[in-house]
Coordinates of C-alpha atoms in Angstrom, one line a residue:
M1 CA 0.0 0.0 0.0
A2 CA 1.2 3.5 -0.8
V3 CA 0.0 7.0 -0.2
V4 CA 0.6 9.6 -2.9
I5 CA 0.7 13.3 -2.0
R6 CA 0.6 15.8 -4.9
S7 CA 0.9 19.5 -4.9
G8 CA 1.8 21.2 -8.2
L9 CA 5.1 19.5 -9.4
L10 CA 5.5 17.8 -6.0
C11 CA 4.8 14.1 -5.9
V12 CA 6.0 11.8 -3.2
R13 CA 5.1 8.2 -2.5
L14 CA 5.1 7.1 1.1
R15 CA 5.1 3.3 1.4
M16 CA 3.1 2.4 4.4
A17 CA 4.8 -1.0 4.8
K18 CA 8.1 0.7 5.2
I19 CA 6.7 3.2 7.7
Q20 CA 5.2 0.3 9.7
R21 CA 8.5 -1.5 9.9
T22 CA 10.5 1.4 11.3
L23 CA 10.7 2.1 15.0
S24 CA 11.3 5.8 14.3
S25 CA 8.6 8.3 15.3
M26 CA 5.8 9.2 12.9
T27 CA 7.1 12.8 12.7
E28 CA 10.5 11.5 11.8
V29 CA 8.9 10.1 8.7
S30 CA 7.3 13.4 8.0
L31 CA 10.6 15.2 8.3
T32 CA 12.3 12.7 6.1
F33 CA 9.6 13.4 3.6
V34 CA 10.4 17.1 3.6
R35 CA 14.2 16.6 3.5
R36 CA 14.0 14.2 0.5
C37 CA 11.9 16.6 -1.5
G38 CA 14.6 19.2 -1.2
V39 CA 12.0 22.0 -1.3
V40 CA 10.1 24.2 1.1
V41 CA 6.7 22.8 1.5
T42 CA 4.2 25.6 1.8
W43 CA 2.1 23.8 4.5
G44 CA 5.2 23.6 6.7
V45 CA 6.6 20.7 8.6
G46 CA 4.1 21.1 11.4
W47 CA 1.2 20.4 9.0
V48 CA 2.9 17.3 7.7
A49 CA 3.7 16.1 11.2
G50 CA 0.1 16.6 12.2
W51 CA -1.1 14.7 9.2
V52 CA 1.2 11.8 9.8
V53 CA 0.4 11.4 13.5
Q54 CA -3.3 11.5 12.8
T55 CA -3.3 9.0 10.0
I56 CA -0.6 6.4 10.8
A57 CA -0.8 4.1 13.8
P58 CA 2.0 2.0 15.1
V59 CA 2.0 -1.6 14.0
Q60 CA 2.3 -2.9 17.5
A61 CA 2.1 -1.4 21.1
A62 CA 3.8 -2.4 24.2
E63 CA 2.0 -5.2 26.1
R64 CA 4.2 -5.6 29.1
L65 CA 6.6 -3.5 31.2
A66 CA 9.6 -5.5 32.3
V67 CA 11.7 -4.5 35.3
R68 CA 15.2 -5.7 35.1
Y69 CA 18.1 -5.6 37.6
R70 CA 21.2 -7.5 36.6
A71 CA 20.0 -11.1 36.1
W72 CA 16.7 -10.5 37.9
E73 CA 13.6 -9.7 35.8
R74 CA 9.9 -9.4 36.3
S75 CA 7.2 -8.0 34.0
I76 CA 3.8 -6.4 34.5
P77 CA 1.0 -6.3 31.9
I78 CA 0.5 -2.7 30.8
A79 CA -3.2 -3.5 30.6
S80 CA -3.2 -4.1 34.3
L81 CA -1.6 -0.7 34.9
A82 CA -4.2 0.9 32.6
Q83 CA -7.0 -0.7 34.5
Y84 CA -5.5 0.4 37.8
A85 CA -5.1 4.0 36.5
A86 CA -8.7 4.1 35.3
T87 CA -10.5 2.4 38.2
G88 CA -8.1 2.2 41.1
D89 CA -8.6 -1.7 41.1
A90 CA -5.6 -3.9 40.8
D91 CA -5.7 -7.4 39.4
D92 CA -3.9 -10.3 41.1
E93 CA -0.7 -9.9 39.0
L94 CA -0.4 -6.2 39.7
S95 CA -1.4 -6.5 43.4
A96 CA 1.7 -8.6 44.1
Y97 CA 3.9 -5.7 43.1
L98 CA 1.8 -2.9 44.7
D99 CA 2.2 -4.5 48.1
Y100 CA 5.8 -3.4 48.1
L101 CA 4.8 0.3 47.7
P102 CA 4.1 2.6 50.7
A103 CA 0.3 3.2 51.1
S104 CA 0.7 6.9 50.3
T105 CA 2.3 6.0 47.0
R106 CA -0.3 3.4 46.1
D107 CA -3.0 6.0 46.8
R108 CA -1.4 8.6 44.4
L109 CA -0.4 6.1 41.7
P110 CA -3.6 6.0 39.7
A111 CA -3.6 9.8 39.3
L112 CA 0.0 9.9 38.4
L113 CA -0.5 7.3 35.7
S114 CA -3.5 9.0 34.2
T115 CA -2.6 12.8 34.4
P116 CA -1.7 14.2 31.0
L117 CA 1.0 16.7 30.3
P118 CA -0.5 19.8 28.6
I119 CA 1.2 19.5 25.2
E120 CA -0.1 18.8 21.7
A121 CA 1.3 16.1 19.4
V122 CA 2.8 18.4 16.8
E123 CA 4.3 20.6 19.5
A124 CA 5.9 17.6 21.2
S125 CA 7.3 16.5 17.9
Q126 CA 8.9 19.8 17.1
F127 CA 10.4 20.2 20.6
L128 CA 11.8 16.6 20.5
Y129 CA 13.7 17.4 17.3
S130 CA 15.4 20.4 19.0
P131 CA 18.8 20.0 20.6
Q132 CA 17.3 20.4 24.0
G133 CA 14.5 17.8 23.2
E134 CA 17.1 15.3 21.9
F135 CA 19.2 15.7 25.0
L136 CA 16.2 14.8 27.2
L137 CA 15.4 11.8 25.0
Q138 CA 19.0 10.6 25.3
R139 CA 18.6 10.8 29.1
L140 CA 15.3 8.8 29.1
S141 CA 16.6 6.2 26.7
V142 CA 19.3 5.3 29.2
V143 CA 16.6 4.0 31.6
F144 CA 14.5 2.2 29.1
S145 CA 15.3 -0.5 26.5
T146 CA 13.2 -2.1 23.7
D147 CA 14.9 -5.5 23.9
A148 CA 16.7 -7.7 26.4
S149 CA 20.1 -7.2 24.9
D150 CA 20.7 -3.7 26.2
R151 CA 22.2 -2.8 22.8
S152 CA 19.1 -1.0 21.5
H153 CA 19.9 2.6 22.6
E154 CA 19.3 4.2 19.2
T155 CA 16.1 2.1 18.6
T156 CA 14.9 3.1 22.1
F157 CA 15.7 6.7 21.4
K158 CA 13.6 6.8 18.2
G159 CA 10.8 4.6 19.7
L160 CA 10.6 6.9 22.7
R161 CA 10.2 9.9 20.5
G162 CA 7.5 8.3 18.5
A163 CA 5.7 7.0 21.6
I164 CA 5.7 10.5 23.1
V165 CA 4.2 12.0 19.9
A166 CA 1.6 9.2 19.5
A167 CA 0.6 9.5 23.2
A168 CA 0.2 13.2 22.9
N169 CA -2.1 12.6 20.0
S170 CA -4.2 10.0 21.8
P171 CA -7.6 10.7 23.3
T172 CA -6.2 10.8 26.8
G173 CA -3.3 13.0 25.9
L174 CA 0.3 12.4 27.0
T175 CA -0.2 10.3 30.2
P176 CA 2.3 7.7 31.4
I177 CA -0.1 5.0 30.5
A178 CA -0.6 6.4 26.9
L179 CA 3.1 6.6 26.6
L180 CA 3.6 2.9 27.6
E181 CA 0.8 1.7 25.3
A182 CA 2.3 3.7 22.4
F183 CA 5.8 2.2 22.6
P184 CA 6.4 0.3 19.4
T185 CA 7.6 -2.9 21.0
R186 CA 5.8 -5.8 22.7
T187 CA 7.9 -5.6 25.9
L188 CA 9.4 -2.4 27.2
Y189 CA 12.3 -2.9 29.6
L190 CA 12.9 -0.6 32.6
K191 CA 16.5 -0.9 33.7
I192 CA 16.2 -0.6 37.4
G193 CA 19.9 0.0 38.0
E194 CA 19.9 3.1 35.8
A195 CA 16.6 4.2 37.2
I196 CA 18.0 3.9 40.7
A197 CA 21.0 6.0 39.7
A198 CA 18.6 8.7 38.3
A199 CA 16.5 8.5 41.5
D200 CA 19.7 8.8 43.6
S201 CA 20.7 11.8 41.6
V202 CA 17.4 13.4 42.3
R203 CA 17.6 12.6 45.9
E204 CA 21.1 13.9 46.2
T205 CA 20.1 17.1 44.5
L206 CA 17.1 17.6 46.8
N207 CA 19.1 16.8 49.9
S208 CA 21.9 19.1 49.0
S209 CA 19.4 21.8 48.0
Q210 CA 17.5 21.5 51.3
A211 CA 20.7 21.5 53.3
E212 CA 21.9 24.7 51.6
L213 CA 18.5 26.4 52.0
S214 CA 18.4 25.4 55.7
R215 CA 21.8 26.9 56.2
L216 CA 20.8 30.2 54.5
E217 CA 17.7 30.3 56.7
A218 CA 19.9 29.9 59.8
I219 CA 22.2 32.7 58.6
A220 CA 19.2 34.9 57.9
A221 CA 17.7 34.2 61.3
L222 CA 20.7 35.9 63.0
A223 CA 19.6 39.2 61.6
P224 CA 17.6 41.4 64.0
P225 CA 13.9 41.7 63.3
A226 CA 12.7 44.6 61.2
A227 CA 11.3 47.7 62.9
A228 CA 7.5 48.1 62.8
E229 CA 7.7 51.1 60.4
V230 CA 9.4 48.9 57.8
Y231 CA 6.2 46.9 57.3
D232 CA 4.3 50.2 56.7
R233 CA 6.9 51.4 54.2
W234 CA 6.6 48.2 52.2
Q235 CA 2.8 48.6 52.2
T236 CA 3.2 52.1 50.8
L237 CA 5.6 51.0 48.1
Q238 CA 3.2 48.3 46.9
Q239 CA 0.7 51.0 45.8
P240 CA 0.9 52.4 42.3
G241 CA 2.4 55.8 41.9
H242 CA 0.8 59.1 40.7
Y243 CA 2.5 59.7 37.4
T244 CA 0.8 59.3 34.1
W245 CA 2.7 57.7 31.3
R246 CA 2.6 56.6 27.7
I247 CA 4.3 53.9 25.6
E248 CA 6.5 54.9 22.7
P249 CA 7.6 52.1 20.4
I250 CA 11.1 52.0 19.1
E251 CA 12.3 50.1 16.1
L252 CA 15.9 49.9 14.9
R253 CA 17.8 48.0 12.3
D254 CA 21.4 47.1 12.8
R255 CA 23.0 46.7 9.4
T256 CA 26.2 45.2 10.8
R257 CA 24.3 41.9 11.5
N258 CA 22.2 39.5 9.4
F259 CA 23.5 40.9 6.1
P260 CA 21.9 42.0 3.9
Y261 CA 18.7 42.5 5.7
G262 CA 20.0 43.8 8.9
H263 CA 19.1 42.8 12.5
R264 CA 15.8 44.2 13.7
I265 CA 15.4 45.5 17.3
N266 CA 12.0 46.4 18.8
A267 CA 11.3 47.9 22.2
D268 CA 8.7 49.8 24.1
L269 CA 9.6 53.0 26.0
Y270 CA 7.4 53.8 29.0
R271 CA 7.7 57.5 29.5
P272 CA 6.2 59.5 32.4
T273 CA 4.3 62.5 31.1
D274 CA 3.0 64.1 34.2
T275 CA 5.2 67.2 34.7
A276 CA 3.0 68.4 37.6
S277 CA 3.9 65.3 39.6
R278 CA 7.6 65.9 38.8
R279 CA 7.4 69.4 40.1
G280 CA 6.2 68.1 43.4
T281 CA 5.3 70.7 46.0
N282 CA 6.8 73.6 43.9
P283 CA 4.7 74.1 40.7
S284 CA 6.7 77.1 39.8
I285 CA 9.8 75.1 38.8
P286 CA 10.3 75.4 35.0
I287 CA 10.1 72.1 33.2
A288 CA 13.5 72.6 31.7
K289 CA 15.0 72.7 35.2
L290 CA 13.4 69.5 36.4
P291 CA 15.9 66.7 36.9
P292 CA 15.8 64.0 34.2
T293 CA 14.3 60.7 35.3
P294 CA 16.6 57.6 35.4
L295 CA 16.0 54.7 33.1
I296 CA 15.1 51.0 34.0
V297 CA 15.6 48.3 31.4
I298 CA 13.6 45.0 31.7
S299 CA 15.0 42.0 29.8
H300 CA 12.6 39.0 29.4
G301 CA 13.6 35.4 29.4
V302 CA 13.1 32.6 26.9
G303 CA 9.6 32.2 25.5
S304 CA 8.5 35.5 26.8
D305 CA 8.2 39.0 25.2
R306 CA 8.2 42.6 26.1
R307 CA 4.6 42.3 27.5
T308 CA 5.5 39.6 30.0
F309 CA 6.5 42.2 32.6
Y310 CA 3.9 44.8 31.6
Y311 CA 2.8 45.1 35.2
L312 CA 6.3 46.0 36.4
A313 CA 6.9 48.5 33.6
E314 CA 3.6 50.2 34.3
Y315 CA 4.2 50.3 38.0
L316 CA 7.7 51.8 37.7
A317 CA 6.5 54.4 35.1
S318 CA 3.7 55.4 37.5
Q319 CA 6.5 56.0 40.1
G320 CA 8.2 58.4 37.7
F321 CA 10.9 56.2 36.1
A322 CA 11.4 55.8 32.3
V323 CA 11.2 52.0 31.5
L324 CA 12.7 50.5 28.4
V325 CA 11.5 46.9 27.5
P326 CA 13.3 45.3 24.5
E327 CA 11.9 42.3 22.5
H328 CA 14.6 39.7 22.1
A329 CA 13.4 38.2 18.8
G330 CA 15.7 35.1 18.9
S331 CA 14.3 33.8 22.2
N332 CA 10.9 35.4 22.5
A333 CA 7.4 33.9 22.5
K334 CA 7.1 34.1 18.8
H335 CA 10.3 32.1 18.4
L336 CA 9.0 29.5 20.8
Q337 CA 5.8 29.2 18.8
A338 CA 7.9 28.9 15.6
L339 CA 9.7 26.0 17.3
L340 CA 6.4 24.3 18.0
R341 CA 5.2 24.9 14.4
G342 CA 8.5 23.4 13.0
S343 CA 10.0 26.6 11.4
E344 CA 12.7 26.9 14.1
N345 CA 14.8 24.0 15.6
E346 CA 16.0 25.6 18.9
I347 CA 14.4 27.1 21.9
A348 CA 16.7 30.0 21.5
K349 CA 19.2 30.9 18.8
P350 CA 22.8 30.7 20.1
S351 CA 23.4 34.1 18.6
E352 CA 21.1 35.5 21.3
F353 CA 24.0 35.3 23.8
D354 CA 25.7 38.0 21.7
D355 CA 22.6 39.8 20.3
R356 CA 20.8 40.5 23.6
P357 CA 23.4 42.7 25.3
R358 CA 24.4 44.4 22.0
D359 CA 20.7 45.2 21.3
I360 CA 20.2 46.9 24.7
S361 CA 23.3 49.0 24.3
L362 CA 22.0 50.1 20.9
L363 CA 18.7 50.9 22.4
L364 CA 20.4 53.1 25.1
D365 CA 22.2 54.8 22.2
E366 CA 18.9 55.5 20.5
V367 CA 17.3 56.9 23.6
T368 CA 20.3 59.2 24.0
R369 CA 19.9 60.3 20.4
R370 CA 16.2 61.0 20.8
I371 CA 16.9 63.1 23.9
A372 CA 19.2 65.3 21.8
F373 CA 16.9 65.8 18.9
D374 CA 13.3 65.2 20.1
S375 CA 11.9 68.4 21.7
D376 CA 9.4 66.2 23.8
L377 CA 12.3 64.3 25.3
V378 CA 15.0 66.9 25.9
G379 CA 15.9 66.9 29.6
Q380 CA 13.3 64.1 30.4
I381 CA 15.4 60.9 30.6
D382 CA 19.0 60.2 31.8
P383 CA 20.3 57.0 30.2
S384 CA 23.6 57.4 32.0
R385 CA 21.7 56.3 35.1
T386 CA 20.3 52.9 34.2
I387 CA 19.6 49.7 36.0
V388 CA 18.8 46.4 34.2
I389 CA 16.2 43.9 35.5
G390 CA 16.6 40.5 33.9
H391 CA 14.6 37.3 34.2
S392 CA 16.3 34.0 33.5
F393 CA 18.1 34.5 30.2
G394 CA 17.6 38.1 30.8
G395 CA 19.7 37.7 33.9
Y396 CA 22.6 36.6 31.8
T397 CA 21.9 39.6 29.6
A398 CA 22.1 42.0 32.5
L399 CA 25.4 40.4 33.8
A400 CA 26.9 40.7 30.3
L401 CA 26.0 44.5 30.3
A402 CA 27.7 44.8 33.7
G403 CA 30.9 43.4 32.4
A404 CA 30.7 39.6 33.1
T405 CA 32.6 37.5 30.5
I406 CA 32.2 33.8 29.6
A407 CA 34.2 31.3 31.5
T408 CA 34.9 29.2 28.4
N409 CA 36.9 26.4 30.0
S410 CA 34.5 26.0 32.9
L411 CA 31.5 26.0 30.5
Q412 CA 33.2 23.3 28.3
Q413 CA 34.0 21.1 31.4
T414 CA 30.4 21.4 32.7
C415 CA 28.8 20.6 29.4
T416 CA 31.2 17.6 28.9
D417 CA 30.3 16.3 32.3
L418 CA 26.6 16.8 31.5
D419 CA 26.9 14.2 28.7
Q420 CA 28.3 11.7 31.2
Q421 CA 26.1 12.0 34.3
W422 CA 22.5 12.8 35.4
S423 CA 21.7 16.5 35.9
W424 CA 18.4 18.0 36.8
N425 CA 19.4 21.6 36.0
L426 CA 17.4 22.2 32.8
S427 CA 19.0 25.6 32.3
L428 CA 22.2 23.9 31.3
L429 CA 20.5 22.8 28.1
L430 CA 20.5 26.5 27.1
Q431 CA 23.8 27.5 28.7
C432 CA 25.7 24.7 26.8
R433 CA 24.4 26.0 23.5
L434 CA 26.7 29.0 24.0
L435 CA 29.6 26.7 23.1
T436 CA 28.5 26.8 19.4
L437 CA 29.2 30.6 19.5
V438 CA 32.3 30.4 21.6
N439 CA 33.7 27.8 19.2
Q440 CA 33.1 30.2 16.3
E441 CA 34.6 33.2 18.1
P442 CA 37.1 32.0 20.8
L443 CA 37.4 35.5 22.3
M444 CA 33.9 36.5 23.4
P445 CA 33.4 40.3 23.5
R446 CA 33.0 42.1 26.8
W447 CA 29.7 43.9 26.7
R448 CA 30.3 46.3 29.6
D449 CA 28.0 49.3 29.2
E450 CA 29.1 52.1 31.6
R451 CA 25.6 53.5 31.7
V452 CA 24.4 50.5 33.7
R453 CA 24.5 51.3 37.5
G454 CA 22.9 48.2 39.0
L455 CA 21.3 44.9 38.4
I456 CA 18.2 43.1 39.6
L457 CA 18.4 39.4 38.6
I458 CA 15.3 37.2 38.7
S459 CA 16.0 33.5 38.6
P460 CA 19.1 34.2 36.5
I461 CA 21.0 31.5 34.6
G462 CA 24.8 31.4 34.5
G463 CA 26.1 28.8 36.9
A464 CA 28.1 27.2 34.1
M465 CA 28.9 30.3 32.1
F466 CA 30.4 32.4 34.9
D467 CA 33.1 31.7 37.4
D468 CA 35.1 33.9 39.9
H469 CA 37.4 35.2 37.2
S470 CA 34.8 36.0 34.7
L471 CA 32.8 38.0 37.3
A472 CA 35.8 39.7 38.9
E473 CA 35.4 43.0 37.1
L474 CA 31.8 43.6 38.3
D475 CA 31.7 46.7 40.5
L476 CA 28.0 47.6 40.8
P477 CA 25.2 46.7 43.2
V478 CA 23.3 43.4 42.4
L479 CA 20.2 42.0 43.9
I480 CA 19.2 38.4 43.1
L481 CA 15.7 37.0 43.5
A482 CA 15.2 33.2 43.3
G483 CA 12.5 30.7 44.0
T484 CA 13.3 27.7 46.2
A485 CA 10.9 25.5 44.0
D486 CA 12.5 26.5 40.7
T487 CA 12.8 23.3 38.6
I488 CA 14.2 25.1 35.5
A489 CA 17.2 26.9 37.1
P490 CA 17.4 25.5 40.7
A491 CA 18.5 28.1 43.2
Y492 CA 21.0 25.6 44.7
L493 CA 22.7 25.1 41.4
E494 CA 22.3 28.5 39.8
Q495 CA 21.5 31.6 41.9
I496 CA 23.1 30.7 45.2
P497 CA 26.5 29.9 43.5
L498 CA 26.3 33.0 41.4
F499 CA 25.6 35.1 44.5
E500 CA 28.7 33.6 46.2
R501 CA 30.9 34.3 43.2
L502 CA 30.0 37.9 42.9
P503 CA 32.8 40.2 44.1
M504 CA 31.0 43.3 45.1
A505 CA 30.1 44.1 48.7
D506 CA 26.7 45.6 47.8
R507 CA 24.8 42.5 46.9
Q508 CA 21.6 40.8 48.3
L509 CA 20.0 37.4 47.8
V510 CA 16.2 37.2 48.2
L511 CA 14.7 33.7 48.3
W512 CA 11.0 33.2 47.7
Q513 CA 10.1 30.1 49.7
G514 CA 8.0 28.0 47.4
G515 CA 8.5 30.4 44.5
T516 CA 9.2 29.0 41.0
H517 CA 10.9 30.0 37.8
F518 CA 7.7 31.5 36.6
S519 CA 6.4 33.3 39.8
S520 CA 7.3 36.7 38.4
I521 CA 6.0 36.4 34.9
A522 CA 2.5 37.5 33.9
V523 CA 0.0 37.3 31.0
P524 CA -1.4 40.7 30.0
P525 CA -5.2 41.1 30.2
G526 CA -7.0 39.8 27.1
E527 CA -3.9 37.8 25.8
Q528 CA -3.2 34.1 25.8
P529 CA 0.0 32.5 27.1
S530 CA 2.4 31.0 24.5
I531 CA 2.3 27.8 26.6
S532 CA -0.2 27.0 29.4
L533 CA 1.8 26.0 32.6
P534 CA 0.4 23.7 35.3
A535 CA -0.2 25.3 38.7
S536 CA 2.8 23.3 40.1
L537 CA 5.2 25.2 37.8
V538 CA 3.7 28.6 38.5
G539 CA 3.8 28.2 42.3
P540 CA 1.9 30.2 44.9
D541 CA -0.3 33.1 43.9
P542 CA 1.9 34.9 41.4
R543 CA 0.3 38.3 42.1
I544 CA 2.1 38.3 45.5
A545 CA 5.4 37.7 43.7
H546 CA 4.5 40.6 41.4
R547 CA 3.8 43.0 44.3
H548 CA 7.1 41.9 45.9
L549 CA 9.0 42.5 42.7
E550 CA 7.5 45.9 42.2
A551 CA 8.3 47.1 45.7
I552 CA 11.9 45.7 45.7
S553 CA 12.6 47.2 42.2
L554 CA 11.4 50.6 43.3
A555 CA 13.5 50.5 46.5
F556 CA 16.5 49.4 44.5
A557 CA 16.1 52.0 41.8
R558 CA 15.6 54.8 44.4
A559 CA 18.6 53.7 46.4
H560 CA 21.1 53.3 43.5
L561 CA 19.9 55.8 41.0
M562 CA 18.6 58.5 43.3
D563 CA 20.8 58.0 46.4
N564 CA 17.7 57.7 48.6
P565 CA 18.8 56.6 52.1
D566 CA 15.3 55.5 53.1
A567 CA 15.2 53.2 50.1
Q568 CA 18.6 51.9 50.9
A569 CA 17.4 51.0 54.4
L570 CA 14.8 48.7 52.9
L571 CA 17.6 46.6 51.1
T572 CA 18.8 45.0 54.4
P573 CA 18.1 41.3 55.1
S574 CA 15.7 42.2 57.9
A575 CA 13.7 44.6 55.8
L576 CA 13.6 42.3 52.8
T577 CA 12.4 39.4 54.9
A578 CA 9.7 41.6 56.3
L579 CA 8.2 41.9 52.8
G580 CA 7.3 38.2 52.7
N581 CA 4.0 36.7 54.0
A582 CA 2.5 33.3 54.9
T583 CA 1.8 32.5 51.3
L584 CA 5.2 33.5 49.9
P585 CA 7.7 33.9 52.7
I586 CA 11.1 35.5 52.0
V587 CA 14.6 34.6 53.3
A588 CA 17.1 37.3 52.6
I589 CA 20.8 37.7 53.2
D590 CA 23.5 40.2 52.0
S591 CA 27.2 39.9 51.4
A592 CA 28.1 40.6 55.0
A593 CA 25.9 37.8 56.3
F594 CA 27.1 35.4 53.7
V595 CA 30.7 35.6 54.9
S596 CA 29.5 33.6 57.9
R597 CA 28.7 30.8 55.5
L598 CA 32.4 29.9 55.5
S599 CA 32.2 28.9 59.2
P600 CA 29.5 27.1 61.1
V601 CA 26.5 28.9 62.4
M602 CA 26.8 28.9 66.1
D603 CA 23.8 28.0 68.3
T604 CA 22.9 30.7 70.7
P605 CA 23.0 29.6 74.4

């Protein structure tokens, strides 16, 4: 049997028997179809992948899950697991194994086996063909095998990819049961030795993380409690300001990049317009003599855009600050959607490591130019007094603008080790892509922009990219916010080591207890998120984190751009801790307190 697809001069025969014999994923067939044609198909790879996964079913599906440890092996019918997931009733064969599980695990197992991940089949396919997706498949294919010989790694890799896509396309969605049922082999082997090693790695990471967090809590507890008026001042700062403002779009084209079309740069400039508020209590002050407002830059992370932190930009503009929010086109929401459609093959372009800091410096140049030639802006903004707020990949961007350089040797070593051992730091999948750029240009440029006076880093990545030497030249204040439940860039592996390596005395670390990598991001009213995230990834009520970030950003900006001593007083560990509440508690330390980390925290008598 064959299927013939015709479009104009395009005619390709897909032989179904050949497709059925392969253990590759259905979308792999679709991509092979496109590659062999040697043309750009107007429907796009995503359409072809969708057509294939909806019309071609695997010849066989897994019937048993075999658990193997050395010479010992037992198997469980997948049908028994499916029945247990659907009804909670276990047959005699499955009951023999469930008796070994703790009661709490048995109670939760049906829900775990039947809960789907929120991802569509075509989206899963496109992600699994990206370098990051293939890395995760390589990890999982170490634990599973499609035959008893343990020599089927490549077959398992392809079968796993196909099973994930097929399960995501099933009526139940991508559940563990659907994944097992879609595996193109009669028996799927779970290698218990490798699974134990993976579990031990998770346990070691969790234990080390909890030990480090407990130690930081003990250090923070040594600080005196905040004065009563501190709570009132935080409450005041969490209210919107009185300035009116407007958004002015900026569009640039850098002809030195992406020849011959040029590199496009887009941004929004939030500009306070209420001169009456700027005059304060003396309305007779001429507008020309009013001091120019400092500038705050907000750099978004991967899969976000310039609207992700709309609430923060609006809040800071209402407090009288100019806010510049760039769109990082090579790693924004549109780029992520393009990946899921199949028109891009990476979560972020490696060139973004170079483009992001360069774009912001060019935007600061453009604001400076407009101040000189635009009568509405003369004397209104002072780009020489700028702080950068960066989330995740934006944290790297901010550090690069502050003068951090890439620790190439350390990065290469970390990424080499990553291929040889289990790691649960997902941010390394992005950080290691920097090696493709480093290998092209061995001497990475230093992007220090002297107009930048301070940094606020929200869940920043950089644990592999920066070491003591590459951060040695930083000499400006830095405040790091991190979530203790961050599963993308874990605080224990990313933000805490980064804080320890920073050389400046003026630095703070703020830990949201229970906060996640996504606690600070938002979806503007009337818009849809690029990817829907489960509540477990979002964490506690994100509106609380938003209010925290607003107040901390305002205090930091006033302290370091306006030399406000009252604002500086709010950046102490005691005052920052006082900002937390029962839903989202805060643990905060500064550089002085962190020195005690080198010696044991003494119990008070």
